[in-house]
Short mmCIF file of C-alpha atoms in Angstrom, two decimals:
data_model
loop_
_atom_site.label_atom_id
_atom_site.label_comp_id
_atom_site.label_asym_id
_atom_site.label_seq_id
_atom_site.Cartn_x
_atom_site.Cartn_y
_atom_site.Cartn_z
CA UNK A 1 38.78 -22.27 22.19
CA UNK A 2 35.50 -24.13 21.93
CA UNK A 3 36.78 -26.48 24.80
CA UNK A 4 37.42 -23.21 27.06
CA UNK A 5 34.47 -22.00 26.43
CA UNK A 6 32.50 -25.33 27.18
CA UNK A 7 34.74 -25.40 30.66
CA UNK A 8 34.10 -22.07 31.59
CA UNK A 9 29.85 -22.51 30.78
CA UNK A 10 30.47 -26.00 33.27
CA UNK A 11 32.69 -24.07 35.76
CA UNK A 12 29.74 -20.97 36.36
CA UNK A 13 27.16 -23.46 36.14
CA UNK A 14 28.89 -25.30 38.90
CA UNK A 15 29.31 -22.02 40.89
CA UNK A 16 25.74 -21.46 41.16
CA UNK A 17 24.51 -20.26 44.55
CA UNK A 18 21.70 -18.00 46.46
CA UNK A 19 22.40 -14.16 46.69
CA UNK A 20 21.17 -12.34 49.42
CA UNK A 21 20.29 -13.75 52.72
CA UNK A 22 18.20 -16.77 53.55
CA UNK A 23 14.93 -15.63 55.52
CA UNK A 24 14.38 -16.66 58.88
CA UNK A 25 12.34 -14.55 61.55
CA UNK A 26 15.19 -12.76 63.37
CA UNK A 27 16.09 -14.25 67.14
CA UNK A 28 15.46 -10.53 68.54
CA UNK A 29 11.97 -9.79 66.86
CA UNK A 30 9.08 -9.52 69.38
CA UNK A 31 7.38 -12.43 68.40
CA UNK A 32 9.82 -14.69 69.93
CA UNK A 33 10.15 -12.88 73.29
CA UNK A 34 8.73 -15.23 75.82
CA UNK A 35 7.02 -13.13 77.85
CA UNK A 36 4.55 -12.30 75.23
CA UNK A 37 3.84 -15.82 74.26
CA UNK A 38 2.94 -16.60 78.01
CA UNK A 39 -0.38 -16.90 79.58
CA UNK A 40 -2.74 -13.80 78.75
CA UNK A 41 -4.67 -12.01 81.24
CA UNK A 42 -6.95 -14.46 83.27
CA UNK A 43 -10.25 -13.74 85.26
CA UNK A 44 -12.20 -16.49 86.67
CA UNK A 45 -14.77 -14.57 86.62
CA UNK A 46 -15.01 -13.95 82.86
CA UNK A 47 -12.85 -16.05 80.73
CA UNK A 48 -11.38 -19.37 80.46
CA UNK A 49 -8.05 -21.25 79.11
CA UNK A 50 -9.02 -22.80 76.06
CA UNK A 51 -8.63 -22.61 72.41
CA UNK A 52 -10.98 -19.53 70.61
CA UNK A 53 -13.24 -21.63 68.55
CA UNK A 54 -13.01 -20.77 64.63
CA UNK A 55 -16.45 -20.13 64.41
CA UNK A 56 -16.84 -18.08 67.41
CA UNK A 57 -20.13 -16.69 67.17
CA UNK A 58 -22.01 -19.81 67.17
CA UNK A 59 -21.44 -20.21 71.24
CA UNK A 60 -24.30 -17.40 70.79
CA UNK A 61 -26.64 -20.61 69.58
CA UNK A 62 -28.25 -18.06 67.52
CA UNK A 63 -29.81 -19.35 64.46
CA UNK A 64 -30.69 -16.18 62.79
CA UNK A 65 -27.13 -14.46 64.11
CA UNK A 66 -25.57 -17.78 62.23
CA UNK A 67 -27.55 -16.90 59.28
CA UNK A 68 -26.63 -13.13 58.87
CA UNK A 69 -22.97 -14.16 59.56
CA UNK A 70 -23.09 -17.22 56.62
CA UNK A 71 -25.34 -14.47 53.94
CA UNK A 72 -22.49 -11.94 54.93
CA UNK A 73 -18.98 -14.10 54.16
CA UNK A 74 -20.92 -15.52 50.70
CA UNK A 75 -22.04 -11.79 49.48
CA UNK A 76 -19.70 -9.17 51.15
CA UNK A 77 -18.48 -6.68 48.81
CA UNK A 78 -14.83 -6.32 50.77
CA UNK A 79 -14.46 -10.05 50.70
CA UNK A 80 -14.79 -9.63 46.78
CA UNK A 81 -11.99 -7.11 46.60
CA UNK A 82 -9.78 -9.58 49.19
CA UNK A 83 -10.63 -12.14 46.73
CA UNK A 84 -9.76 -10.01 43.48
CA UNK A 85 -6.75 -9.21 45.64
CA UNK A 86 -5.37 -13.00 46.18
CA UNK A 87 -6.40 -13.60 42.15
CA UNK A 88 -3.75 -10.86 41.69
CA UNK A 89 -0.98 -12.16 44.12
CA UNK A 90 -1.29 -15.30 42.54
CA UNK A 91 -1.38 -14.06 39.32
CA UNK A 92 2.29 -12.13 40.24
CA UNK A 93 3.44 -15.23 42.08
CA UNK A 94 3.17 -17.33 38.16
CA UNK A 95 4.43 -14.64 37.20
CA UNK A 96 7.92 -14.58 38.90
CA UNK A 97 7.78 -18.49 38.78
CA UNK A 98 7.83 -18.36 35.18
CA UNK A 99 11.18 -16.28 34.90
CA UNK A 100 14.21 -17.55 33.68
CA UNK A 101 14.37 -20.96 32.41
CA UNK A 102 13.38 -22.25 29.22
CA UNK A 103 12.20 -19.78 26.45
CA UNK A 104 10.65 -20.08 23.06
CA UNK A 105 9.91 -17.53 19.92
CA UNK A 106 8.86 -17.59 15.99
CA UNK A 107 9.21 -14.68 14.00
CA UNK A 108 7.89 -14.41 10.59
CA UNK A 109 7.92 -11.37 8.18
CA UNK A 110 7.47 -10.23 4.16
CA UNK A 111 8.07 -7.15 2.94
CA UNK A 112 9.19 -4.83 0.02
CA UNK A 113 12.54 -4.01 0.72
CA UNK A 114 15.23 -1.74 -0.78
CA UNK A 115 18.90 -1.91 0.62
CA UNK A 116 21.81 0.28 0.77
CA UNK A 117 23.89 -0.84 -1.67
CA UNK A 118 26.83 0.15 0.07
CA UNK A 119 25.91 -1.49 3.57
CA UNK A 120 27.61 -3.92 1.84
CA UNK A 121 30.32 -2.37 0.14
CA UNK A 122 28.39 -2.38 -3.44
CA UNK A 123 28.70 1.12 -5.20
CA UNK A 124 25.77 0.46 -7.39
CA UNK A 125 22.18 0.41 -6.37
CA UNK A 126 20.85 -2.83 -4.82
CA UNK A 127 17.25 -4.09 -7.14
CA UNK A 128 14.12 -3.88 -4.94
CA UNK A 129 13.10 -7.48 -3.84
CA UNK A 130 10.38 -8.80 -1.89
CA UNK A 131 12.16 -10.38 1.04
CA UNK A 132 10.72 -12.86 3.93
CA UNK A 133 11.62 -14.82 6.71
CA UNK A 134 10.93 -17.41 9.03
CA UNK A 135 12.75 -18.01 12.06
CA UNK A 136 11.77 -20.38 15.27
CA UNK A 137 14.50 -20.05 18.49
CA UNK A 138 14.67 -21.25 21.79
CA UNK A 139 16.84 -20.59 24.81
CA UNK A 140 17.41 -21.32 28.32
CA UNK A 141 18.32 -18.93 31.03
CA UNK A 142 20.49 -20.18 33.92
CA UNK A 143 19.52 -18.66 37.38
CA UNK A 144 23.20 -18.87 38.53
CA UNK A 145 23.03 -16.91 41.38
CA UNK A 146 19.57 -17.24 42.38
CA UNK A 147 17.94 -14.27 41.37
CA UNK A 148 14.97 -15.46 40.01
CA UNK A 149 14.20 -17.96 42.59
CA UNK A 150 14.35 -14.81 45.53
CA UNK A 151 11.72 -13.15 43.04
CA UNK A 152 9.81 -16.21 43.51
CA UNK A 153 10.18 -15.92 47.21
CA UNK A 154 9.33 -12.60 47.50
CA UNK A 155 6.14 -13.02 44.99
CA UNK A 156 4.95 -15.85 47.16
CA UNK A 157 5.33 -14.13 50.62
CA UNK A 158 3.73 -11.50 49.35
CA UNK A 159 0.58 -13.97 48.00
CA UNK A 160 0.39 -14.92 51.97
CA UNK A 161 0.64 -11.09 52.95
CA UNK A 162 -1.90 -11.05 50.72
CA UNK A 163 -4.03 -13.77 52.02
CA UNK A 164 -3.98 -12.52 55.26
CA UNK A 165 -5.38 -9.21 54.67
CA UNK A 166 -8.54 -11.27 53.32
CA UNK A 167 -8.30 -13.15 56.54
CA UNK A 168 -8.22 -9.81 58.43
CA UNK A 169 -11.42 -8.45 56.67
CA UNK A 170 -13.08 -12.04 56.89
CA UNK A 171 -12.58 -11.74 61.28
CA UNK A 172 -13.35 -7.60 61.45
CA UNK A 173 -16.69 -8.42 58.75
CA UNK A 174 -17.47 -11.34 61.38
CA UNK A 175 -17.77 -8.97 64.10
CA UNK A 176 -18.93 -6.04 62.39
CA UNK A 177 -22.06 -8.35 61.93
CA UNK A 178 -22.44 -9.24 65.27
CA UNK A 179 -21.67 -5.75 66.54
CA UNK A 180 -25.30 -4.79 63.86
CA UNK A 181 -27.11 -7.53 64.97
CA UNK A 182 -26.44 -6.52 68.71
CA UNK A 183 -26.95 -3.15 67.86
CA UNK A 184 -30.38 -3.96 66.63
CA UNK A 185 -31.47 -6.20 69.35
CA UNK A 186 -30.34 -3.52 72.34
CA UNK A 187 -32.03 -0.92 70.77
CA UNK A 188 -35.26 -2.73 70.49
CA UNK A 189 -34.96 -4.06 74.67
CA UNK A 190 -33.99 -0.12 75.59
CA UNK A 191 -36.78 1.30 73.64
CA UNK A 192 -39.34 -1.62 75.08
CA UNK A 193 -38.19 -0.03 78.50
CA UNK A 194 -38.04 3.39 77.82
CA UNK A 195 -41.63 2.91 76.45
CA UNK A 196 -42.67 1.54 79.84
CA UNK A 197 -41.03 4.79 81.48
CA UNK A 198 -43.03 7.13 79.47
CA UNK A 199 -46.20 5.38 80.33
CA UNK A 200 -45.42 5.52 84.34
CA UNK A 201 -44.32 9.23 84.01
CA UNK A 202 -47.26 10.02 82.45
CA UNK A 203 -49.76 8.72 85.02
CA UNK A 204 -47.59 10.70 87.12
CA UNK A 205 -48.40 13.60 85.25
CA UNK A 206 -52.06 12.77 85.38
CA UNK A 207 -51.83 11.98 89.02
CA UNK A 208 -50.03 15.30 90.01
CA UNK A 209 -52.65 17.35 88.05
CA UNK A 210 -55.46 15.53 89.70
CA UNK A 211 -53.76 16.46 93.22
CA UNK A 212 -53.44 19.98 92.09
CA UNK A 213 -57.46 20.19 90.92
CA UNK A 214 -58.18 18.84 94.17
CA UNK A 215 -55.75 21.07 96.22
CA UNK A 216 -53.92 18.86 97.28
CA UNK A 217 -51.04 19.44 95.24
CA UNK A 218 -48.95 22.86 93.49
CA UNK A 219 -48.33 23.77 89.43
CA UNK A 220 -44.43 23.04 90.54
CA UNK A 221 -45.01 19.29 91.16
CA UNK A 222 -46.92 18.88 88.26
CA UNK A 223 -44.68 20.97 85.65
CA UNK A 224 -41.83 18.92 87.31
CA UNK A 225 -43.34 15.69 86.44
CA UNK A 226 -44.39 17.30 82.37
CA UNK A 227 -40.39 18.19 82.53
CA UNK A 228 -39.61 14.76 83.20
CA UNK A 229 -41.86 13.22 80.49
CA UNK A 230 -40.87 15.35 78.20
CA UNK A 231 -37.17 14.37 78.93
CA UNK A 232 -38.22 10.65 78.95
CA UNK A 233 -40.03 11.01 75.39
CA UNK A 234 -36.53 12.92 73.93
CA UNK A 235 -35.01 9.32 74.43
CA UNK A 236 -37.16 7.82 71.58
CA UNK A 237 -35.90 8.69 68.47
CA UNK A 238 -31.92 7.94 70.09
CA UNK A 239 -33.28 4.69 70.25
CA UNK A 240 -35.10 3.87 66.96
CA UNK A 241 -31.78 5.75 65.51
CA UNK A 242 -29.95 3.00 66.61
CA UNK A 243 -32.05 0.41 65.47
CA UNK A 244 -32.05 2.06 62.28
CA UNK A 245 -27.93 2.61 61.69
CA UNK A 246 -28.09 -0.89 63.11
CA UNK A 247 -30.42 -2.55 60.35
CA UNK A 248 -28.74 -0.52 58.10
CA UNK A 249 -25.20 -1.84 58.47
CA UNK A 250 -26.01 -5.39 58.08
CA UNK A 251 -28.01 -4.78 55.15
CA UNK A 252 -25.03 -2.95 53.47
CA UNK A 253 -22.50 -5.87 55.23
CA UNK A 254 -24.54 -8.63 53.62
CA UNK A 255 -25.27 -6.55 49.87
CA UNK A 256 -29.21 -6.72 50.09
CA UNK A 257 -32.34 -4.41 50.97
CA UNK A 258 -33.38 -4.23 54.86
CA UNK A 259 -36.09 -5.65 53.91
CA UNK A 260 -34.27 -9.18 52.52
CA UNK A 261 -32.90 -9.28 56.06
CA UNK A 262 -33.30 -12.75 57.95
CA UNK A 263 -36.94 -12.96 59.24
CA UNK A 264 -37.34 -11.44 62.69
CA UNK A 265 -34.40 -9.60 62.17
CA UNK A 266 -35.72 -6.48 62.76
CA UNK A 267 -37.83 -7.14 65.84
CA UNK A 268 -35.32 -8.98 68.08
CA UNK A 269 -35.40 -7.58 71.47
CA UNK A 270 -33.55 -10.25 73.32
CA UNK A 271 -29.46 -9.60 73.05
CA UNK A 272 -27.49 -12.66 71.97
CA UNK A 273 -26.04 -14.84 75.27
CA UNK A 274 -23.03 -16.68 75.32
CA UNK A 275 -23.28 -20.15 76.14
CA UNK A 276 -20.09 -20.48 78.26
CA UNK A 277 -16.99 -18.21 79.37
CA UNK A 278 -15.31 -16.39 76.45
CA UNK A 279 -11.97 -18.91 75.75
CA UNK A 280 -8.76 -17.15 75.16
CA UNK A 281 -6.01 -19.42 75.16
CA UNK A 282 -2.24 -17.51 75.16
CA UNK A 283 0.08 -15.15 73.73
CA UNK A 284 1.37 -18.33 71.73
CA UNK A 285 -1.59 -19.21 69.56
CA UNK A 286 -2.78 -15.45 69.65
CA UNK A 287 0.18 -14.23 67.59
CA UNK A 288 0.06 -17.19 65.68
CA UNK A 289 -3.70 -16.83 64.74
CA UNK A 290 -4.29 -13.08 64.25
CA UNK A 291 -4.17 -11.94 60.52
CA UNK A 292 -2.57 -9.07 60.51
CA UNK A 293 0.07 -10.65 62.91
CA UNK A 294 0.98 -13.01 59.91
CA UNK A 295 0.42 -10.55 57.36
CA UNK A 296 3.63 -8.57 58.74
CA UNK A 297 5.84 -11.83 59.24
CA UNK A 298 5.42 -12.35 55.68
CA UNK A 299 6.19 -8.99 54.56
CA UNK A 300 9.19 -9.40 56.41
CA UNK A 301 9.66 -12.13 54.15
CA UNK A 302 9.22 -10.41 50.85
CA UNK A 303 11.12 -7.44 51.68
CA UNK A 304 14.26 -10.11 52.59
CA UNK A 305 13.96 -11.67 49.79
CA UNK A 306 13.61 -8.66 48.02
CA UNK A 307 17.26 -7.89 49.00
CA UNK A 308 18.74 -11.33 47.29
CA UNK A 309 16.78 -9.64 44.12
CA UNK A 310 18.86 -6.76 44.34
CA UNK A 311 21.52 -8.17 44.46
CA UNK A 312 21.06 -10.37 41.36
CA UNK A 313 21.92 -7.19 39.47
CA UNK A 314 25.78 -7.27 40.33
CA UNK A 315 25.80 -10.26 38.19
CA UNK A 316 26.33 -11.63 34.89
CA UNK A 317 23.27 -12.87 32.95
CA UNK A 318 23.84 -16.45 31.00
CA UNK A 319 21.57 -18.60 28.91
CA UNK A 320 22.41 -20.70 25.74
CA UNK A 321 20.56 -20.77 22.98
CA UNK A 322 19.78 -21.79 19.39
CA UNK A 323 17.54 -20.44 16.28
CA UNK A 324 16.41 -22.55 13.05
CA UNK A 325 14.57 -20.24 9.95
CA UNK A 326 15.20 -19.25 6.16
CA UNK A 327 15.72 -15.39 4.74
CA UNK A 328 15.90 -13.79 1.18
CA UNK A 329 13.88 -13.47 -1.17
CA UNK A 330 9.98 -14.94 -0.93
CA UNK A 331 10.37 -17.28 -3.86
CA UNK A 332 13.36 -18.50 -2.62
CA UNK A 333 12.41 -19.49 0.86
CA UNK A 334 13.25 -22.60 2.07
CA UNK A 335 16.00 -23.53 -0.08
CA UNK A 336 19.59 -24.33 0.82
CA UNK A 337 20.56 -20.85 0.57
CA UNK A 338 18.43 -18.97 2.65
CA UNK A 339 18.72 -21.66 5.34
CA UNK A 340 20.31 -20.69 8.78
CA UNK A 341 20.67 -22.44 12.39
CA UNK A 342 22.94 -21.51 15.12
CA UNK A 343 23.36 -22.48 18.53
CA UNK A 344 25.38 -21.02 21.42
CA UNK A 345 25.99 -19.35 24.66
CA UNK A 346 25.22 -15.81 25.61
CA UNK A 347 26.55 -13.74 28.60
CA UNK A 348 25.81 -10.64 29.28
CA UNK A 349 26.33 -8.24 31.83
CA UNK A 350 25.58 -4.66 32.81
CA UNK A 351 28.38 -3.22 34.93
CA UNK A 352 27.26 -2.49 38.00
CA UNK A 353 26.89 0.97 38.77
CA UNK A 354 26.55 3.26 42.11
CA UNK A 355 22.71 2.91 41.40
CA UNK A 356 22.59 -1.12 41.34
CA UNK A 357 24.16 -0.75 44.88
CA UNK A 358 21.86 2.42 46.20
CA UNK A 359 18.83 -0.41 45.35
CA UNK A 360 20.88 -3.17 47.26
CA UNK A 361 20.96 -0.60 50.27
CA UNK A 362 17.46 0.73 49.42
CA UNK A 363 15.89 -3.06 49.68
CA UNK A 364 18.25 -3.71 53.26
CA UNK A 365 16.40 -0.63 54.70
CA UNK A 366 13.03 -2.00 53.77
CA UNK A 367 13.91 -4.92 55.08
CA UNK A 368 14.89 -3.35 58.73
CA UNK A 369 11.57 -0.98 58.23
CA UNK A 370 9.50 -4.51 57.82
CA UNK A 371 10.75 -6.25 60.93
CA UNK A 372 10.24 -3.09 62.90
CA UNK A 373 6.37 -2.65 61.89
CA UNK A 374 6.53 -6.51 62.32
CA UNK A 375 7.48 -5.99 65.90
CA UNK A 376 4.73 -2.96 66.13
CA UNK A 377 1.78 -5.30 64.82
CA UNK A 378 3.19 -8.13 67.28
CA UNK A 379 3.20 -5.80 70.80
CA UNK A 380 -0.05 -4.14 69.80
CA UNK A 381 -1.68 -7.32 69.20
CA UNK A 382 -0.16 -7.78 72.62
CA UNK A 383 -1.71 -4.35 73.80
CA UNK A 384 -5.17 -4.50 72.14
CA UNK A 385 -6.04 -7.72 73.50
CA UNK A 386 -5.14 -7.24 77.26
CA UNK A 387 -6.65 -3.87 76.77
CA UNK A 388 -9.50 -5.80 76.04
CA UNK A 389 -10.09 -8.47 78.72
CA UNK A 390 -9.75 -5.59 81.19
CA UNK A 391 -12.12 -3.70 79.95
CA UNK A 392 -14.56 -6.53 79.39
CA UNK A 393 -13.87 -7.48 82.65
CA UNK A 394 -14.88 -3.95 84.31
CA UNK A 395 -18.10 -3.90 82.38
CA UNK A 396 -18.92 -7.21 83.89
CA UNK A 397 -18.14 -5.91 87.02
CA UNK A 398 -20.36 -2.69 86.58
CA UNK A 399 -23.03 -5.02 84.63
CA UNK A 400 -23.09 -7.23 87.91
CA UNK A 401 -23.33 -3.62 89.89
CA UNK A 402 -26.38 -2.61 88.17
CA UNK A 403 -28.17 -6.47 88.29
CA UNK A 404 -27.86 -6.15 92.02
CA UNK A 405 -29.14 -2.65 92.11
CA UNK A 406 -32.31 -3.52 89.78
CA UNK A 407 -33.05 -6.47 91.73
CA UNK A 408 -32.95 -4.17 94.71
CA UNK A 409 -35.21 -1.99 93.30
CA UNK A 410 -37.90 -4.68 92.01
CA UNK A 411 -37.97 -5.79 95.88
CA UNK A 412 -38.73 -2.40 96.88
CA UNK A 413 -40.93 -2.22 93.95
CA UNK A 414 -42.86 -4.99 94.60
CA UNK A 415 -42.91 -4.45 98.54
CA UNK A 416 -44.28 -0.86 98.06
CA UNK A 417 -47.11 -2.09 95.54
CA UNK A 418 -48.01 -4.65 98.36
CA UNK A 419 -48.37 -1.76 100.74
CA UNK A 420 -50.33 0.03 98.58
CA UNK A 421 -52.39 -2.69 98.10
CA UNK A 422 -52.96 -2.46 102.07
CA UNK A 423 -53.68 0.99 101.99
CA UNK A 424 -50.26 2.01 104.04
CA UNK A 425 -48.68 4.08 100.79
CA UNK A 426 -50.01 5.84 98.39
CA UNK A 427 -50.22 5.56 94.89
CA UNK A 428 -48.01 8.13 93.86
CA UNK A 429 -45.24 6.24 96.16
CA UNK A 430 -45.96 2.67 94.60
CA UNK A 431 -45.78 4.55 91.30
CA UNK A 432 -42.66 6.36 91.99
CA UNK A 433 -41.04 3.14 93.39
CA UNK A 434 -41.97 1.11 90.10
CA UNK A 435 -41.00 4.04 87.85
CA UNK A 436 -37.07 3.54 89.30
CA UNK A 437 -37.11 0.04 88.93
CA UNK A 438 -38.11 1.00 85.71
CA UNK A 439 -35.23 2.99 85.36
CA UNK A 440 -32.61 0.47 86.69
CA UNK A 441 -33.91 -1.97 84.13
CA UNK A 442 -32.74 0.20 81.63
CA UNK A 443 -29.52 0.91 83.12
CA UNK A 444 -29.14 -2.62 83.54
CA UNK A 445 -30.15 -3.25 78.96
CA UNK A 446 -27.57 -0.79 78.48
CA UNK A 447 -24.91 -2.11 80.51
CA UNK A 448 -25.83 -5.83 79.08
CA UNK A 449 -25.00 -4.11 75.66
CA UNK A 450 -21.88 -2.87 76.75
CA UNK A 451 -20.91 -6.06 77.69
CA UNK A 452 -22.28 -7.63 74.56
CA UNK A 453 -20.07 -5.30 72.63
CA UNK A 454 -17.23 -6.10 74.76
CA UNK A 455 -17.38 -9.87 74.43
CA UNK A 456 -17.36 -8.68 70.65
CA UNK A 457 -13.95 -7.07 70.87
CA UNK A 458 -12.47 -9.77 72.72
CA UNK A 459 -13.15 -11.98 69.96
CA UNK A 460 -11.93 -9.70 67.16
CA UNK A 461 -8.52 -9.10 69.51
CA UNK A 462 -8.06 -12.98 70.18
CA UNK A 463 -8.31 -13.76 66.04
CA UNK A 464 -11.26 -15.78 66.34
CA UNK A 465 -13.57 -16.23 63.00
CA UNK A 466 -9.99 -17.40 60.47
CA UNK A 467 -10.19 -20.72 59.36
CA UNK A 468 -6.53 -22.13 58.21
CA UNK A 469 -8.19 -24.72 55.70
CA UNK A 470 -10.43 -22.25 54.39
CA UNK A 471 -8.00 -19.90 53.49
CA UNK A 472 -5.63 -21.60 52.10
CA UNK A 473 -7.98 -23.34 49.46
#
């Protein structure tokens, strides 16, 4: 019998293999369709085929914008839940590692006992004794059929899931800074120029009432010009609003006061320039670099390797084992007879029910639920960054519009001064012609923001601002 059993323990131990299937990223899932790893959308014009720099927002050579970014990734309060969050994953991941295998216990008790004398077939009453034990055991569970190790699986894809959320909310808090700081520096150029416009329309106002005391002039022309001043003036607070919000999100993105900010923070009027053509490189490295692209591979991962779990259940559990102590009575401890040891297998097995297989079922469907969101994340990674370059690419189109229409207007600006100068226009003409260049320039600061904020979003689509060493430490 003992030779059975010993042949039967080597014959399951032998039999050992991996339930549930081995992950691989499926042959039909998006990410491996060719035409979205090609070349992405190209303008001359705009961008260039190159790798997106980790550290994008340095080709801004902005020393104070590289100083709000640094302040922001070392005191960011949602980079200290991502953190908290990868503490936990790893936590889970020892956690699963740590199943199965070898196991250890002590037990040791003392009390007043009184026991049924006929629990052991005494019909008199059993005396009261103080009774104690001692008892140290250890085992070892055998994963025969890999259940423990597709735990482990699952627990570490789900760390890297994990891991690249925090790289998603390291890239989006990247830009979110540079979004503030643009913010900031846009509103302080538009409200520099709408300043200027208030001052012109207001010696036209004084102009047009001096024409009207002399009679040269009507009340229409000069309520027309208090209209527009007045309309000019409304502009204001937009402005300082937005330099507000704008001071206001990077103080709450970097955890300080406004006033803590980086020095000349609040007074830049000059909007951040790149130093070259934005580099995009291809749908290859894009869907390798983006976060949330790699967040939903792994998930994939955990939720197939959530099925070999499942599975696990349809099978017997088996460890051997063995236990040392003494029990009776407290004086007696330790002697021969209250000795015990023992040492042997132990299977056990629940019988699988219509439940253990609903779960089985139940972790396939996740499984086909991951891949498809998998596929969703990989085409509208896909989407939002061709979206993107077109749209950056019609605001530099529009942005070059509006340069040649203020540089247009400065010519006629300046030639119409020069006339008046000669005494062949008036004054109200050279001041009308310099109150529309005026107002070109300030097309022109908006549409330079628009394009500042565009260049943004083309970095956040492409990835840019994840560092592999970084997060992997």
């Amino acid at each position: 019998m003992k030779r059975l059993m010993l042949l039967g323990l080597a014959l399951s131990l032998g039999a050992c293999q991996m339930v549930g299937p081995d992950y691989q990223v499926p042959g039909d899932a998006a990410v491996q369709r060719g035409d979205l790893n090609g070349p992405l959308r190209q303008d001359a014009a705009s961008v260039v085929s190159a790798p997106v720099p980790e550290d994008w927002w340095q080709l801004y050579q902005d020393p104070r914008l590289n100083t709000l970014v640094r302040d922001a990734l070392g005191a960011n309060t949602e980079l200290r839940v991502a953190a908290a969050n990868i503490a936990k994953a790893r936590a889970q991941l020892e956690v699963a590692q740590s199943q199965g295998g070898f196991g250890g216990g002590a037990k040791v008790a003392a009390q007043r006992l009184q026991e049924s004398g006929e629990a052991f077939l005494q019909p008199d009453k059993v005396p009261v004794a103080n009774i104690g034990e001692a008892i140290l055991s250890a085992s070892y569970q055998f994963d025969l059929w890999g259940t423990f190790k597709r735990g482990s699986e699952a627990a570490q894809a789900n760390a890297d899931a994990v891991q690249a959320a925090a790289d998603t909310a390291r890239i989006t808090l990247v830009a979110d800074v540079v979004k503030a700081y643009t913010q900031v520096c846009s509103a302080n150029e538009e409200l520099h120029i709408a300043h200027q416009s208030l001052g012109l329309q207001q010696q036209s106002v004084q102009l047009n009432q001096r024409l009207r005391d002399a009679g040269r002039g009507d009340e229409t022309q000069v309520t027309r010009s208090q209209t527009q001043f007045k309309s000019l003036r409304a502009e204001l607070p937009r402005f300082q609003a937005e330099r507000e919000a704008g001071l206001y999100t990077l103080a709450a993105l970097l955890a300080k006061p406004v006033e803590q900010l980086p020095a000349g923070t609040a007074e830049c009027a000059e909007l951040p320039q790149l130093a070259q053509l934005i580099p995009v490189g291809d749908g290859a490295a894009l869907l390798k670099r983006r976060p949330d692209v790699r967040q939903a591979e792994r998930q994939l991962a955990a939720a197939t390797a959530t099925i070999g779990v499942a599975t696990g259940a349809l099978y017997p559990n088996i460890s051997i084992g063995a236990q040392v102590g003494t029990i009776g009575i407290l004086e007696n401890l330790g002697e021969p007879s209250t000795n015990r040891w023992g040492f042997g297998p132990l299977v056990s097995w629940t019988i699988p029910t219509n439940g253990t297989r609903a779960r089985i079922r139940e972790a396939e469907a996740s499984t086909q639920a991951a891949l498809a969101h998998f596929d969703g994340v990989v085409l509208n990674a896909i989407r939002e960054t061709q979206t993107r370059l077109a749209q950056y690419s019609a605001l530099l189109d529009r942005r070059d519009a509006l340069a040649e229409a203020e540089k247009s207007a400065k010519e006629a600006a300046d030639q119409t001064h020069r006339y008046f100068q000669a005494g062949r226009e008036s004054f109200l003409a050279d001041l009308q012609a310099t109150r529309t260049y005026t107002d070109m320039r300030g097309q022109l600061a908006a549409a330079n923001s628009q394009v500042a904020m565009g260049q943004i979003g083309v970095f956040l689509a492409l990835g840019g601002g994840w560092k592999e060493a970084a997060a992997r430490q």
